[in-house]
mmCIF file with all atom_site columns, C-alpha atoms in Angstrom:
data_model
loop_
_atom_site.group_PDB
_atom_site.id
_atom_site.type_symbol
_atom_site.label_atom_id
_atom_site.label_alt_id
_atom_site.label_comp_id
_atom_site.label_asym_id
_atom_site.label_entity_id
_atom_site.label_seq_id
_atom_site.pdbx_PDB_ins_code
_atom_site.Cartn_x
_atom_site.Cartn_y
_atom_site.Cartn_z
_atom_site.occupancy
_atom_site.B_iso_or_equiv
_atom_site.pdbx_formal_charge
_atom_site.auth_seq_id
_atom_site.auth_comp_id
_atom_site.auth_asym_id
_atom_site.auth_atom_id
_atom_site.pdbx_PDB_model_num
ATOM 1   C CA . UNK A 1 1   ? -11.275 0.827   -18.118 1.00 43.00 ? 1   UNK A CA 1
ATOM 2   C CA . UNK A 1 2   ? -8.275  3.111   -18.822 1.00 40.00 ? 2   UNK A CA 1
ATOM 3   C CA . UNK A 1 3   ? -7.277  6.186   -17.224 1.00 43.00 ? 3   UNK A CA 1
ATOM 4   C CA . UNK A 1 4   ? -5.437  9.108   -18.501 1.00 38.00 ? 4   UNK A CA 1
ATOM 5   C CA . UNK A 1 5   ? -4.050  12.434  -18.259 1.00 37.00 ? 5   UNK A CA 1
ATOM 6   C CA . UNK A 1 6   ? -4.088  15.271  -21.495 1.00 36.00 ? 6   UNK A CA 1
ATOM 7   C CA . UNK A 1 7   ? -2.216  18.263  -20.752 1.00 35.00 ? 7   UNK A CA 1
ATOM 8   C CA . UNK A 1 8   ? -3.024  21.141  -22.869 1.00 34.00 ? 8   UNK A CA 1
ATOM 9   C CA . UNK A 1 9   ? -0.773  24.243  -22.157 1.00 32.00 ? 9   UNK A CA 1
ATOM 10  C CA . UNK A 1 10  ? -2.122  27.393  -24.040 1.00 37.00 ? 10  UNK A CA 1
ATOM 11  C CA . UNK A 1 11  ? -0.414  31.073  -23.722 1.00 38.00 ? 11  UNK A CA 1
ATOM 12  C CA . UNK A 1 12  ? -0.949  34.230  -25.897 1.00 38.00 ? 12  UNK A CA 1
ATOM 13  C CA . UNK A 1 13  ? 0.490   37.744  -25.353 1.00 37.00 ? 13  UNK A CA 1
ATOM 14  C CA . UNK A 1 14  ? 0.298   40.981  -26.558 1.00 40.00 ? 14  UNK A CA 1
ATOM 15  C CA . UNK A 1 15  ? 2.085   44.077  -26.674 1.00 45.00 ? 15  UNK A CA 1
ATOM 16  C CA . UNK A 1 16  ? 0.016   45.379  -23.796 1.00 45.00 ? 16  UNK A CA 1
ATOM 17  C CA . UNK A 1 17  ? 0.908   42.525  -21.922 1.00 45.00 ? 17  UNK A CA 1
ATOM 18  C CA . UNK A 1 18  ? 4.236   42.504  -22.536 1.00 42.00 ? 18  UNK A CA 1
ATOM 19  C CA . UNK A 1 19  ? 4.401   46.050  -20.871 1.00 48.00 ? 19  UNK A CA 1
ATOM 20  C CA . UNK A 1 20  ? 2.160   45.323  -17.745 1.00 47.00 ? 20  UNK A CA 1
ATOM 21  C CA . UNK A 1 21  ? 4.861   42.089  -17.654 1.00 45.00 ? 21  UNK A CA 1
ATOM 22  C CA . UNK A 1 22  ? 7.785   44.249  -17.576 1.00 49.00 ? 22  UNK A CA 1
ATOM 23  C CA . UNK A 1 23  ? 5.843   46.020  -14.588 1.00 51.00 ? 23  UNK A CA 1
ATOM 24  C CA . UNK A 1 24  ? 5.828   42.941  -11.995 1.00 48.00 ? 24  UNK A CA 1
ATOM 25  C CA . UNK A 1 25  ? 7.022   42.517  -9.235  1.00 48.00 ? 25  UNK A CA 1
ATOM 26  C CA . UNK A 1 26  ? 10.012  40.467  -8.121  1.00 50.00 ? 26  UNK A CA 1
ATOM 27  C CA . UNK A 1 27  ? 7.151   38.339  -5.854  1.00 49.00 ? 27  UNK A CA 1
ATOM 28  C CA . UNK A 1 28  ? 4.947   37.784  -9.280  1.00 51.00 ? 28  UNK A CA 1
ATOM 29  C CA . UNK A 1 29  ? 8.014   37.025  -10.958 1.00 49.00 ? 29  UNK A CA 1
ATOM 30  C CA . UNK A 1 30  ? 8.961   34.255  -8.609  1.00 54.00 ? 30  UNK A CA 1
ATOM 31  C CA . UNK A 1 31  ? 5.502   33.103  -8.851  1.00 53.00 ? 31  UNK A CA 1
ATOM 32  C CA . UNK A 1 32  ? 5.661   32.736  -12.897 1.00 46.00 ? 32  UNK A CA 1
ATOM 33  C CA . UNK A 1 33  ? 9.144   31.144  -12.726 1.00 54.00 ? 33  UNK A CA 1
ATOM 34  C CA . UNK A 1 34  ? 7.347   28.705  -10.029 1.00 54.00 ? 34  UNK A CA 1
ATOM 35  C CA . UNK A 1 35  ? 4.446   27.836  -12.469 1.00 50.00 ? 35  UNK A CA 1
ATOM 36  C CA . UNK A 1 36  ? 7.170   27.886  -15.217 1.00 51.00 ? 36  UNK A CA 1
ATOM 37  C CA . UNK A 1 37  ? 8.678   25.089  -13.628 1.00 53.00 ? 37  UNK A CA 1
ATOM 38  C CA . UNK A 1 38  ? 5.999   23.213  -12.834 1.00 48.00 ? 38  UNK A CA 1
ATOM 39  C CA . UNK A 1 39  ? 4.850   23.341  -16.376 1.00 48.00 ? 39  UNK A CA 1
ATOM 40  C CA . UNK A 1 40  ? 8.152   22.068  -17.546 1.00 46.00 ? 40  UNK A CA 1
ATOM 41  C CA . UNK A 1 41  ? 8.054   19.249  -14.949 1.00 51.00 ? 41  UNK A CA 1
ATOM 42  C CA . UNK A 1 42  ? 4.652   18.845  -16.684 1.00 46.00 ? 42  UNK A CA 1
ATOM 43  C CA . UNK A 1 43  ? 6.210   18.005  -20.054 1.00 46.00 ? 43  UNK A CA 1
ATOM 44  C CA . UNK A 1 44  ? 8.859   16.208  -18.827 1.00 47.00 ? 44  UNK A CA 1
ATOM 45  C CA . UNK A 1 45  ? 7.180   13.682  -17.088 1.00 48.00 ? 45  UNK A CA 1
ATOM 46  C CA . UNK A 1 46  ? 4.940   13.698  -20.619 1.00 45.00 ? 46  UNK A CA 1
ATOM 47  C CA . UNK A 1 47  ? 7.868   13.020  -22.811 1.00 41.00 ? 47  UNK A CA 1
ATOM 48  C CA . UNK A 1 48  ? 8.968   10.270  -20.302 1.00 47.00 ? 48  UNK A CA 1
ATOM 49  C CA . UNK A 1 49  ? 6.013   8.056   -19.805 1.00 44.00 ? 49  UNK A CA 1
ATOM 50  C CA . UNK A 1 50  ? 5.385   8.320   -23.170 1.00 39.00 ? 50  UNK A CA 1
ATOM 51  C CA . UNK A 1 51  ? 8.201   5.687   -23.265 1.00 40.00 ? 51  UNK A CA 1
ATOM 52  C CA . UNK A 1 52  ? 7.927   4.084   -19.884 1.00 45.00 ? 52  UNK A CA 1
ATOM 53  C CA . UNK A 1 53  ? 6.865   0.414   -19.269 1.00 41.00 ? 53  UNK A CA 1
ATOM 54  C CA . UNK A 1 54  ? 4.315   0.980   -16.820 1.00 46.00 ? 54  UNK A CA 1
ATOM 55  C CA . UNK A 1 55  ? 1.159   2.398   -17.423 1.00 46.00 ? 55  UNK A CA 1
ATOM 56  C CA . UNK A 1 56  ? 0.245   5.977   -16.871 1.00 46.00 ? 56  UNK A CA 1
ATOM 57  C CA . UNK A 1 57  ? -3.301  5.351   -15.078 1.00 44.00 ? 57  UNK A CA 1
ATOM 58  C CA . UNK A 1 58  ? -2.022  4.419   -11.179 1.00 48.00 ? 58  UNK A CA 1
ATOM 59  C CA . UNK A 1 59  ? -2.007  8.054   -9.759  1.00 47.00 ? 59  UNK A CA 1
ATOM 60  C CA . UNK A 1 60  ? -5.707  7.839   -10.196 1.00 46.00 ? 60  UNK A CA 1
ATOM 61  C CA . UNK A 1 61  ? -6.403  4.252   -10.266 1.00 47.00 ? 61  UNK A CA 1
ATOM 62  C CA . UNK A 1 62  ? -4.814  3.645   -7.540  1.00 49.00 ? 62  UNK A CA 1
ATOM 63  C CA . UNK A 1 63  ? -6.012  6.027   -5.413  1.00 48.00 ? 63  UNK A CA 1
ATOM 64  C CA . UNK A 1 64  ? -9.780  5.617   -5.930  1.00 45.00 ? 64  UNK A CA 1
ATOM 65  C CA . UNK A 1 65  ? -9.861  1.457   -6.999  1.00 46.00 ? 65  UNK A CA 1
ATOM 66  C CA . UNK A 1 66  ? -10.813 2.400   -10.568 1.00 47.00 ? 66  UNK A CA 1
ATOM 67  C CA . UNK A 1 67  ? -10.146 0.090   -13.488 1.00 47.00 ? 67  UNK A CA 1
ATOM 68  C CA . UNK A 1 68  ? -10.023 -2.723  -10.717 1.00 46.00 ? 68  UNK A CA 1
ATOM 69  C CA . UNK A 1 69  ? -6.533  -1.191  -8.962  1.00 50.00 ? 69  UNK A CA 1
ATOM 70  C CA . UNK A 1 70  ? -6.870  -2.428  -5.987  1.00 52.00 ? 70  UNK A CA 1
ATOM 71  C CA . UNK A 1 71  ? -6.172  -0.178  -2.721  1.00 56.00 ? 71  UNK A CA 1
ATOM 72  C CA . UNK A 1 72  ? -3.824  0.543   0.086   1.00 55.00 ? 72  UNK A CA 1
ATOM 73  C CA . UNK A 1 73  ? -4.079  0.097   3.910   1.00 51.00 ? 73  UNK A CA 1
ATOM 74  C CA . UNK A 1 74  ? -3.544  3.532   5.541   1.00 56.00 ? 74  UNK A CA 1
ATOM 75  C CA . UNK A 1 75  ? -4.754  2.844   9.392   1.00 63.00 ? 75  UNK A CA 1
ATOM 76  C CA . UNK A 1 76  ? -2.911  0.221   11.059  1.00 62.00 ? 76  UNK A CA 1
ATOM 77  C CA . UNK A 1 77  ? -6.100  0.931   13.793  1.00 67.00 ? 77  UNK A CA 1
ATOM 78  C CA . UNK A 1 78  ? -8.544  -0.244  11.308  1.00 72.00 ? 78  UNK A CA 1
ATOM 79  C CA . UNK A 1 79  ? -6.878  -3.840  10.976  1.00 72.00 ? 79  UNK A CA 1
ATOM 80  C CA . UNK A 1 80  ? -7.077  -4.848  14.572  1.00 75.00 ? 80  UNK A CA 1
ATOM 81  C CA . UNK A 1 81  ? -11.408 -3.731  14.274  1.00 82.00 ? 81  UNK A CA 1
ATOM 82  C CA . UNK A 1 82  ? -12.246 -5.330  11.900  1.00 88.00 ? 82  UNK A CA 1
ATOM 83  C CA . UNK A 1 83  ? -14.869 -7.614  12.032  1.00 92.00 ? 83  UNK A CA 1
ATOM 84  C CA . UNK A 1 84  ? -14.919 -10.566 9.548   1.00 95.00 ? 84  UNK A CA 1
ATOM 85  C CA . UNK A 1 85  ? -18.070 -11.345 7.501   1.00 97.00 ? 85  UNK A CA 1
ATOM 86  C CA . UNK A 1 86  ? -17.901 -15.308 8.254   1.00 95.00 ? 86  UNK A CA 1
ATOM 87  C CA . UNK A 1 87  ? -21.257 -15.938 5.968   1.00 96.00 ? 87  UNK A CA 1
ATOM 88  C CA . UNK A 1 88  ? -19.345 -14.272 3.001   1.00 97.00 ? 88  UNK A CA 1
ATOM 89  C CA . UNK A 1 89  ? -16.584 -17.257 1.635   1.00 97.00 ? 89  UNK A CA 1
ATOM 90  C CA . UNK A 1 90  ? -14.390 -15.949 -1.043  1.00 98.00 ? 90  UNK A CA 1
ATOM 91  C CA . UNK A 1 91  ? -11.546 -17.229 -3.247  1.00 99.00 ? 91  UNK A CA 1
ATOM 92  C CA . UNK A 1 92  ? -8.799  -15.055 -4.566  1.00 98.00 ? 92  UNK A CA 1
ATOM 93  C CA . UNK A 1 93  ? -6.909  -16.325 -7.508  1.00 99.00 ? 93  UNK A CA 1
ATOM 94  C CA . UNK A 1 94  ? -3.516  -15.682 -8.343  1.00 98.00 ? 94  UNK A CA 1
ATOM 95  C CA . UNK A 1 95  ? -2.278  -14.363 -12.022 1.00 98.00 ? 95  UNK A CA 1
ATOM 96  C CA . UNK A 1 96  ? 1.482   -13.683 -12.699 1.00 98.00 ? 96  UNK A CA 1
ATOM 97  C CA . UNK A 1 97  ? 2.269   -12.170 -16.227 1.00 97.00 ? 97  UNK A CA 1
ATOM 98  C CA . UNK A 1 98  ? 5.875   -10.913 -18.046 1.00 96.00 ? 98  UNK A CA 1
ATOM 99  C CA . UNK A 1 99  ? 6.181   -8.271  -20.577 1.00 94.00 ? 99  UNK A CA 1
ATOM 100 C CA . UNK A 1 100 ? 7.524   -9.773  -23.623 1.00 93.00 ? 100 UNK A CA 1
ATOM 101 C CA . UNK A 1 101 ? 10.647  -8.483  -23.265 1.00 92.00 ? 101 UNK A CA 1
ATOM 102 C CA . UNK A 1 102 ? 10.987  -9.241  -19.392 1.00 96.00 ? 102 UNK A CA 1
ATOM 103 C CA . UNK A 1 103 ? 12.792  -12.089 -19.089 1.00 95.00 ? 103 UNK A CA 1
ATOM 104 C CA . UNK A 1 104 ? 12.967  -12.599 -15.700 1.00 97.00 ? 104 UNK A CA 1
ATOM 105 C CA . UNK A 1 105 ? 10.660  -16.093 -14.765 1.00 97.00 ? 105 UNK A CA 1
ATOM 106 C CA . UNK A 1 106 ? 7.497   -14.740 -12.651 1.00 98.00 ? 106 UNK A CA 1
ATOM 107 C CA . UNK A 1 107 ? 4.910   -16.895 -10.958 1.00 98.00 ? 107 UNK A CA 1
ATOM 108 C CA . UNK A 1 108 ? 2.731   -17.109 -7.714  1.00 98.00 ? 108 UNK A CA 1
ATOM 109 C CA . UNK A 1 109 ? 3.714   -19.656 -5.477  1.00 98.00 ? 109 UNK A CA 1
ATOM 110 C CA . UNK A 1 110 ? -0.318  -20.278 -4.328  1.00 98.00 ? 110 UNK A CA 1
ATOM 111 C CA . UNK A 1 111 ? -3.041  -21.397 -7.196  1.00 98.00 ? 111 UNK A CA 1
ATOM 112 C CA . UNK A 1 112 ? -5.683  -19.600 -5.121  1.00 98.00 ? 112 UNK A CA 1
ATOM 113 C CA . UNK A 1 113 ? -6.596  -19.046 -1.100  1.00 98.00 ? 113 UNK A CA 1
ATOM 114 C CA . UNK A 1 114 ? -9.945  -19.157 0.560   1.00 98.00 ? 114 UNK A CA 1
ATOM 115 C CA . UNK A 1 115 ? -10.894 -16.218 2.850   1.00 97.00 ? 115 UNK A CA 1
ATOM 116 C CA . UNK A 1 116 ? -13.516 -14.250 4.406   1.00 98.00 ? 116 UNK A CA 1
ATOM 117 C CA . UNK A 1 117 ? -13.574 -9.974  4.587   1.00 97.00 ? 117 UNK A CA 1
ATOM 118 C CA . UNK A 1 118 ? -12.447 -8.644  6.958   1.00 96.00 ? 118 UNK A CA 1
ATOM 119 C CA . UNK A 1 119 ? -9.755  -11.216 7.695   1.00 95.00 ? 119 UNK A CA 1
ATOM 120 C CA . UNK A 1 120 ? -6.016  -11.341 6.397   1.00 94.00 ? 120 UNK A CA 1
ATOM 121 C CA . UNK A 1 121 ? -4.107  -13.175 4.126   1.00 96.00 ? 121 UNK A CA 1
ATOM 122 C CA . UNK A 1 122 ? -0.833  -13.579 3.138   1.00 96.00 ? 122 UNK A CA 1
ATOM 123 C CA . UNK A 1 123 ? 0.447   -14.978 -0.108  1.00 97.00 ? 123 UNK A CA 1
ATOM 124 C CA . UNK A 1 124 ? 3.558   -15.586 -2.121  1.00 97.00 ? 124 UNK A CA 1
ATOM 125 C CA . UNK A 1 125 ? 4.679   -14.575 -5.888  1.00 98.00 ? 125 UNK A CA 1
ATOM 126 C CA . UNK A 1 126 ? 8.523   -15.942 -6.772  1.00 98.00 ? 126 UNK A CA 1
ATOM 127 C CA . UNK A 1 127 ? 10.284  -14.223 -9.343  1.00 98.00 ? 127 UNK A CA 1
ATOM 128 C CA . UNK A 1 128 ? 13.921  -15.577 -11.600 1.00 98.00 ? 128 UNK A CA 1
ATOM 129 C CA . UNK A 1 129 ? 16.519  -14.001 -13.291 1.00 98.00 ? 129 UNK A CA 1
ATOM 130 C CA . UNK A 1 130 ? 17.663  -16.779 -15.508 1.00 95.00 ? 130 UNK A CA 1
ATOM 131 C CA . UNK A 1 131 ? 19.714  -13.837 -17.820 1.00 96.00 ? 131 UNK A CA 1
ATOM 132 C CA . UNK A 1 132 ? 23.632  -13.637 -17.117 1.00 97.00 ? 132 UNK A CA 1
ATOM 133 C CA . UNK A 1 133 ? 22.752  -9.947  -16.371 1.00 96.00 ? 133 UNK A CA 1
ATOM 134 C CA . UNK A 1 134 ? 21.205  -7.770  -13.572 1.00 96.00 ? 134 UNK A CA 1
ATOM 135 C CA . UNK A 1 135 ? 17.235  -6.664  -14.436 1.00 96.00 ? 135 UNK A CA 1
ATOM 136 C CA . UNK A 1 136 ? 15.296  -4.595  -13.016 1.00 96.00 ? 136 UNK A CA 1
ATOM 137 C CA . UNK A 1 137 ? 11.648  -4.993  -13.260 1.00 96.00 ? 137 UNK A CA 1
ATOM 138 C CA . UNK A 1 138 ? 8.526   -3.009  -12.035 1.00 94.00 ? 138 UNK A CA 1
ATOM 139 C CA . UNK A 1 139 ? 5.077   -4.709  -11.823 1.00 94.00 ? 139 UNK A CA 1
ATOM 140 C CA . UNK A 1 140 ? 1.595   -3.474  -12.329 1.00 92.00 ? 140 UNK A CA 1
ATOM 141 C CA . UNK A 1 141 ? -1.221  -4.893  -10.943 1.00 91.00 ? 141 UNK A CA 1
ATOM 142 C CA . UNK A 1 142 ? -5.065  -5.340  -11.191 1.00 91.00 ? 142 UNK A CA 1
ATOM 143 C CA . UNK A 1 143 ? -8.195  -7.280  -9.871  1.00 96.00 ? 143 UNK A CA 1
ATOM 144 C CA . UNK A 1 144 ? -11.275 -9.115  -11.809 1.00 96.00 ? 144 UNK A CA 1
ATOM 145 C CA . UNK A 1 145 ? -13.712 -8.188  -11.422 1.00 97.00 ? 145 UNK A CA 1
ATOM 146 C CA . UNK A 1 146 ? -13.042 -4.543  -11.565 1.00 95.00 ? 146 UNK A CA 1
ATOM 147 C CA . UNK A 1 147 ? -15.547 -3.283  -9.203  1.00 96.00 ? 147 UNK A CA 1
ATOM 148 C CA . UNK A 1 148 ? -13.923 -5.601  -6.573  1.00 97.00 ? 148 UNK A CA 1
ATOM 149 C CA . UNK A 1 149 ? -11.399 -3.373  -6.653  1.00 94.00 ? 149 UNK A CA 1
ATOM 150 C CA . UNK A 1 150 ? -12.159 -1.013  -4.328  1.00 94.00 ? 150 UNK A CA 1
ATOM 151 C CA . UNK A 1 151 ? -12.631 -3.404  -1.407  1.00 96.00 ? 151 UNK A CA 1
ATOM 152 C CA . UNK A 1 152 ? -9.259  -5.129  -2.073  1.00 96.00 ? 152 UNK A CA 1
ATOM 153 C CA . UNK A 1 153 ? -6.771  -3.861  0.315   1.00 94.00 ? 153 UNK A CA 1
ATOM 154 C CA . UNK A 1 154 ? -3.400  -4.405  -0.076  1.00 92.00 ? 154 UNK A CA 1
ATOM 155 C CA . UNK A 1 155 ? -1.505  -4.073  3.649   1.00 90.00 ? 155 UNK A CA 1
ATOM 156 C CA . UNK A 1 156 ? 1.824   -4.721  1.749   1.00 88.00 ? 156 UNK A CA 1
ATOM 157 C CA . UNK A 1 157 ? 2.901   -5.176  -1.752  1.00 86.00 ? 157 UNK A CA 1
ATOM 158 C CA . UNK A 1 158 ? 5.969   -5.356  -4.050  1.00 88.00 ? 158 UNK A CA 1
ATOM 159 C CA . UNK A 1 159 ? 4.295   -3.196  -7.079  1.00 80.00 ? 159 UNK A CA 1
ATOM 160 C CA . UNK A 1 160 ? 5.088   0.318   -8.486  1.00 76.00 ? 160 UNK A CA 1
ATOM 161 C CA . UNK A 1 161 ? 8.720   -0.553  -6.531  1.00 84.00 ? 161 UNK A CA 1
ATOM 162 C CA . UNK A 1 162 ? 11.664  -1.274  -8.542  1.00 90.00 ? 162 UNK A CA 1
ATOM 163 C CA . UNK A 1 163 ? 12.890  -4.776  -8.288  1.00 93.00 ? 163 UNK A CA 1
ATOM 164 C CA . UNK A 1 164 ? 16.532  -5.319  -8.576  1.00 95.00 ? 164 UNK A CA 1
ATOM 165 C CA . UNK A 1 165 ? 17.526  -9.268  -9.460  1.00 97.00 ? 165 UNK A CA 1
ATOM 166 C CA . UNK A 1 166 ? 20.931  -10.151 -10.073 1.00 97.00 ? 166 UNK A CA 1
ATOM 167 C CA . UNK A 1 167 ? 22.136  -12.420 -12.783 1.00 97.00 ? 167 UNK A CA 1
ATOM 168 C CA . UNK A 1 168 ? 20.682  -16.353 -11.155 1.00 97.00 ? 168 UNK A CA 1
ATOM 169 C CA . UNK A 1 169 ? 18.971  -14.460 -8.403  1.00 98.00 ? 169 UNK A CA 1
ATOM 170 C CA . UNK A 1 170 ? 15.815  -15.554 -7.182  1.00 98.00 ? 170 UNK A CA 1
ATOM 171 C CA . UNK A 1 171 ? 12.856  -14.117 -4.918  1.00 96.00 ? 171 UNK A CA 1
ATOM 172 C CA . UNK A 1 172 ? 10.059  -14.274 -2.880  1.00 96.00 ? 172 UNK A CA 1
ATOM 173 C CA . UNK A 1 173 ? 7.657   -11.066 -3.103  1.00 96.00 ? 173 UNK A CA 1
ATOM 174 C CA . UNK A 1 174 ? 4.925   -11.421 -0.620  1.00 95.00 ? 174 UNK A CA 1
ATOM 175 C CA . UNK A 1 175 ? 1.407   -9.465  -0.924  1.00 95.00 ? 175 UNK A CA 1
ATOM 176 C CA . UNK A 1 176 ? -0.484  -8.660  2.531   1.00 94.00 ? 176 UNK A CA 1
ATOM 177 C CA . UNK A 1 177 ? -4.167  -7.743  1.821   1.00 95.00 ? 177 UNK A CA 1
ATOM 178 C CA . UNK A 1 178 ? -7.476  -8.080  3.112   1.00 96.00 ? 178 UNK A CA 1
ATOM 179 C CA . UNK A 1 179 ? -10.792 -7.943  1.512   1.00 97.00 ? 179 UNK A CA 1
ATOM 180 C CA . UNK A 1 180 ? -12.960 -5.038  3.241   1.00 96.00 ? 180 UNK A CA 1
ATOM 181 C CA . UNK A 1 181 ? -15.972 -5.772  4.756   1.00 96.00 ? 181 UNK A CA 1
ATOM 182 C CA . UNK A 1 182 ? -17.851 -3.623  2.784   1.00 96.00 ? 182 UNK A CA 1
ATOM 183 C CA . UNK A 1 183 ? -18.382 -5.531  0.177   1.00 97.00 ? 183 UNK A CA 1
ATOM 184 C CA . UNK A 1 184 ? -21.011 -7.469  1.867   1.00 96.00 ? 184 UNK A CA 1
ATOM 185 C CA . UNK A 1 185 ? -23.058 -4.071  1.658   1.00 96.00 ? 185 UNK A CA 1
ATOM 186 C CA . UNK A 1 186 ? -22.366 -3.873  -2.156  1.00 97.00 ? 186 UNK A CA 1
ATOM 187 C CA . UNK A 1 187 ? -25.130 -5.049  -4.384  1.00 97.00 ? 187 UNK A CA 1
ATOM 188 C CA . UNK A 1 188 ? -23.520 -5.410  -6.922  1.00 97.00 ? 188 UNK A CA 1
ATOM 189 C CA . UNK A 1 189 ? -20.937 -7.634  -6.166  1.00 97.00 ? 189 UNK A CA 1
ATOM 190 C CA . UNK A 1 190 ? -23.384 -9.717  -3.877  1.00 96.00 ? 190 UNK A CA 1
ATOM 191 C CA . UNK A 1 191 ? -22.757 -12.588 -6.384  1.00 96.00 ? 191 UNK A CA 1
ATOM 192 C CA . UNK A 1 192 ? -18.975 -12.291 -6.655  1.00 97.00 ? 192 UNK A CA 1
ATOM 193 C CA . UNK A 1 193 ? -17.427 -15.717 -4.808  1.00 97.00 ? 193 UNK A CA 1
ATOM 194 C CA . UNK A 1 194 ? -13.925 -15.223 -6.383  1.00 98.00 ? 194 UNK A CA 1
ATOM 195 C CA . UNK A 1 195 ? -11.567 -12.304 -7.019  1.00 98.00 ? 195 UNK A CA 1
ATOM 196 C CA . UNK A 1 196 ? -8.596  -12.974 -9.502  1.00 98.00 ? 196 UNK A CA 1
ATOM 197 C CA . UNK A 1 197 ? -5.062  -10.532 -8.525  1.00 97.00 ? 197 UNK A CA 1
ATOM 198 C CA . UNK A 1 198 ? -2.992  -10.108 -11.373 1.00 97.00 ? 198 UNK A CA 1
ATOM 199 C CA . UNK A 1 199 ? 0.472   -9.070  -12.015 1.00 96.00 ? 199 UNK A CA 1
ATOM 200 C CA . UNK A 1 200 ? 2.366   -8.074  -14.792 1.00 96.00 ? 200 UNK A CA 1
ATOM 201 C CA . UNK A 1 201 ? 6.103   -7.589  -14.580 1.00 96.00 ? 201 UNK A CA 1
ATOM 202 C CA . UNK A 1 202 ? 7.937   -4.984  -16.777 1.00 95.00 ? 202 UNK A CA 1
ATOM 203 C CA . UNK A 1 203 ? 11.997  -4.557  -17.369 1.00 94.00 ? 203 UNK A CA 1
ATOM 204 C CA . UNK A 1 204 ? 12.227  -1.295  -15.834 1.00 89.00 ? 204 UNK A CA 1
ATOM 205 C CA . UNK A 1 205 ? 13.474  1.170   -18.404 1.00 76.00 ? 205 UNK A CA 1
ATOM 206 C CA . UNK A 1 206 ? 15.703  4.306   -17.234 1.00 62.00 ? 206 UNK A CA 1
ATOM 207 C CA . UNK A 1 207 ? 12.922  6.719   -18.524 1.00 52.00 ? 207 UNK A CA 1
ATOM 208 C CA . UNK A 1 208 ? 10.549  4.821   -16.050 1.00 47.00 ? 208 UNK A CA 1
ATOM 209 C CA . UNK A 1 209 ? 12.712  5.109   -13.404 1.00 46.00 ? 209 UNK A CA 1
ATOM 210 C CA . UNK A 1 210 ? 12.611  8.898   -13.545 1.00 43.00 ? 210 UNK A CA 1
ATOM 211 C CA . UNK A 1 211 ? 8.979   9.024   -13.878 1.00 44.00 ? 211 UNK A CA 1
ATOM 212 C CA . UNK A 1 212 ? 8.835   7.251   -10.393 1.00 44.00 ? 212 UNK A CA 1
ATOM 213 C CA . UNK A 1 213 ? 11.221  9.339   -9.065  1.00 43.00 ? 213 UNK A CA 1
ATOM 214 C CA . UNK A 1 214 ? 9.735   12.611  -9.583  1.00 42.00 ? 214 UNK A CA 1
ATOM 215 C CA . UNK A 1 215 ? 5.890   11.206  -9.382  1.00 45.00 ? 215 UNK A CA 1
ATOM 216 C CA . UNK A 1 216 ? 4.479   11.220  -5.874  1.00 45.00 ? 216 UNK A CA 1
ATOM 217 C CA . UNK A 1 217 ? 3.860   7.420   -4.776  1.00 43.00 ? 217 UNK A CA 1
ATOM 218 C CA . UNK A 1 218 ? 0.020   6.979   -3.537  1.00 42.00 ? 218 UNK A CA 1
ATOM 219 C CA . UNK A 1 219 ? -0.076  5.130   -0.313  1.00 40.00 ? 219 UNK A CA 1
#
């Protein structure tokens, strides 16, 4: 499923408006040149994406586990309770994609791990600059099957953070997750025995790197 954000900026004044406007106060005034900003941050950050690498959809995605974005561990607290379903087995498969003009050499280091929710796993993706120039790269990152989503926590992760390789430099990016025990309660994913996490590694353009920069990360 794909996410995404239409900005629609209408305005229309008239002559009596243009007097009550020459009436307000230096406080209102601050307050338009505030939204004026913010609506001109607005269509920068448009203009921007439009030409960035990495998709648009993780400020929402992200936060809720739609489009099978998977999410992020907020309470150290909860980690140390939680209580693993041992009934429910589960494999998680690893994917690792390039852009096609990324040319950096991007795999996971583990086919696939068995685990249970509720209980913690670490695994291994290696990426390689075999270019005689420094890259930068920026991954994205998804789960199958989408509804799954929502129950896979990531504790740690290397995506939506600019990757700098030099020219022959080579990597280990590690991914600490968990699957929530929750999804024993789901119905709907009662069935579900494996989860695939995918990542797809973009050359990070400077337009991108803005976009991060002025876009709030969501933890």
């Amino acid at each position: 499923m794909q996410c995404s954000l239409t900005f629609l900026v209408r305005s229309a004044v008239s002559r009596k408006g243009l007097r009550q406007f020459s009436r307000l106060s230096a406080h209102q005034m601050s307050g338009i040149r505030n939204t004026g900003r913010v609506f001109a941050s607005v269509a920068l950050l448009t203009f921007g994406v439009s030409y960035a690498a990495v998709p648009l959809y993780r400020l929402f995605c992200q936060a809720t586990g739609y489009g099978g974005t998977t999410l992020r561990h907020k309470d150290p607290e909860k980690l140390e309770k939680l209580e693993p379903v041992r009934e429910r087995k589960i494999t998680i498969r690893f994917n690792a994609d390039t852009n096609a003009s990324m040319q950096w050499q991007f795999k996971p280091q583990q086919s696939e791990i068995q685990l249970v929710p509720g209980e913690a796993a670490l695994a291994f993706y290696s990426a390689y600059n075999s270019t005689d120039r420094p890259i930068t790269g920026m991954s994205t990152y998804n789960v199958l099957p989408f509804d799954a989503g929502q129950y896979f926590i990531k504790i740690q992760c290397f995506c939506f953070e600019e990757q700098i390789l030099n020219a022959g430099e080579h990597v280990e990016l590690p991914v600490f997750f968990y699957i929530d025990p929750d999804i024993a309660n789901d119905p709907g994913l009662s069935s579900v025995d494996t989860i695939t996490l995918s990542y797809t590694f973009f050359e990070a353009k400077p337009e991108a790197s803005l976009y991060y920069q002025l876009t709030p990360s969501v933890k």
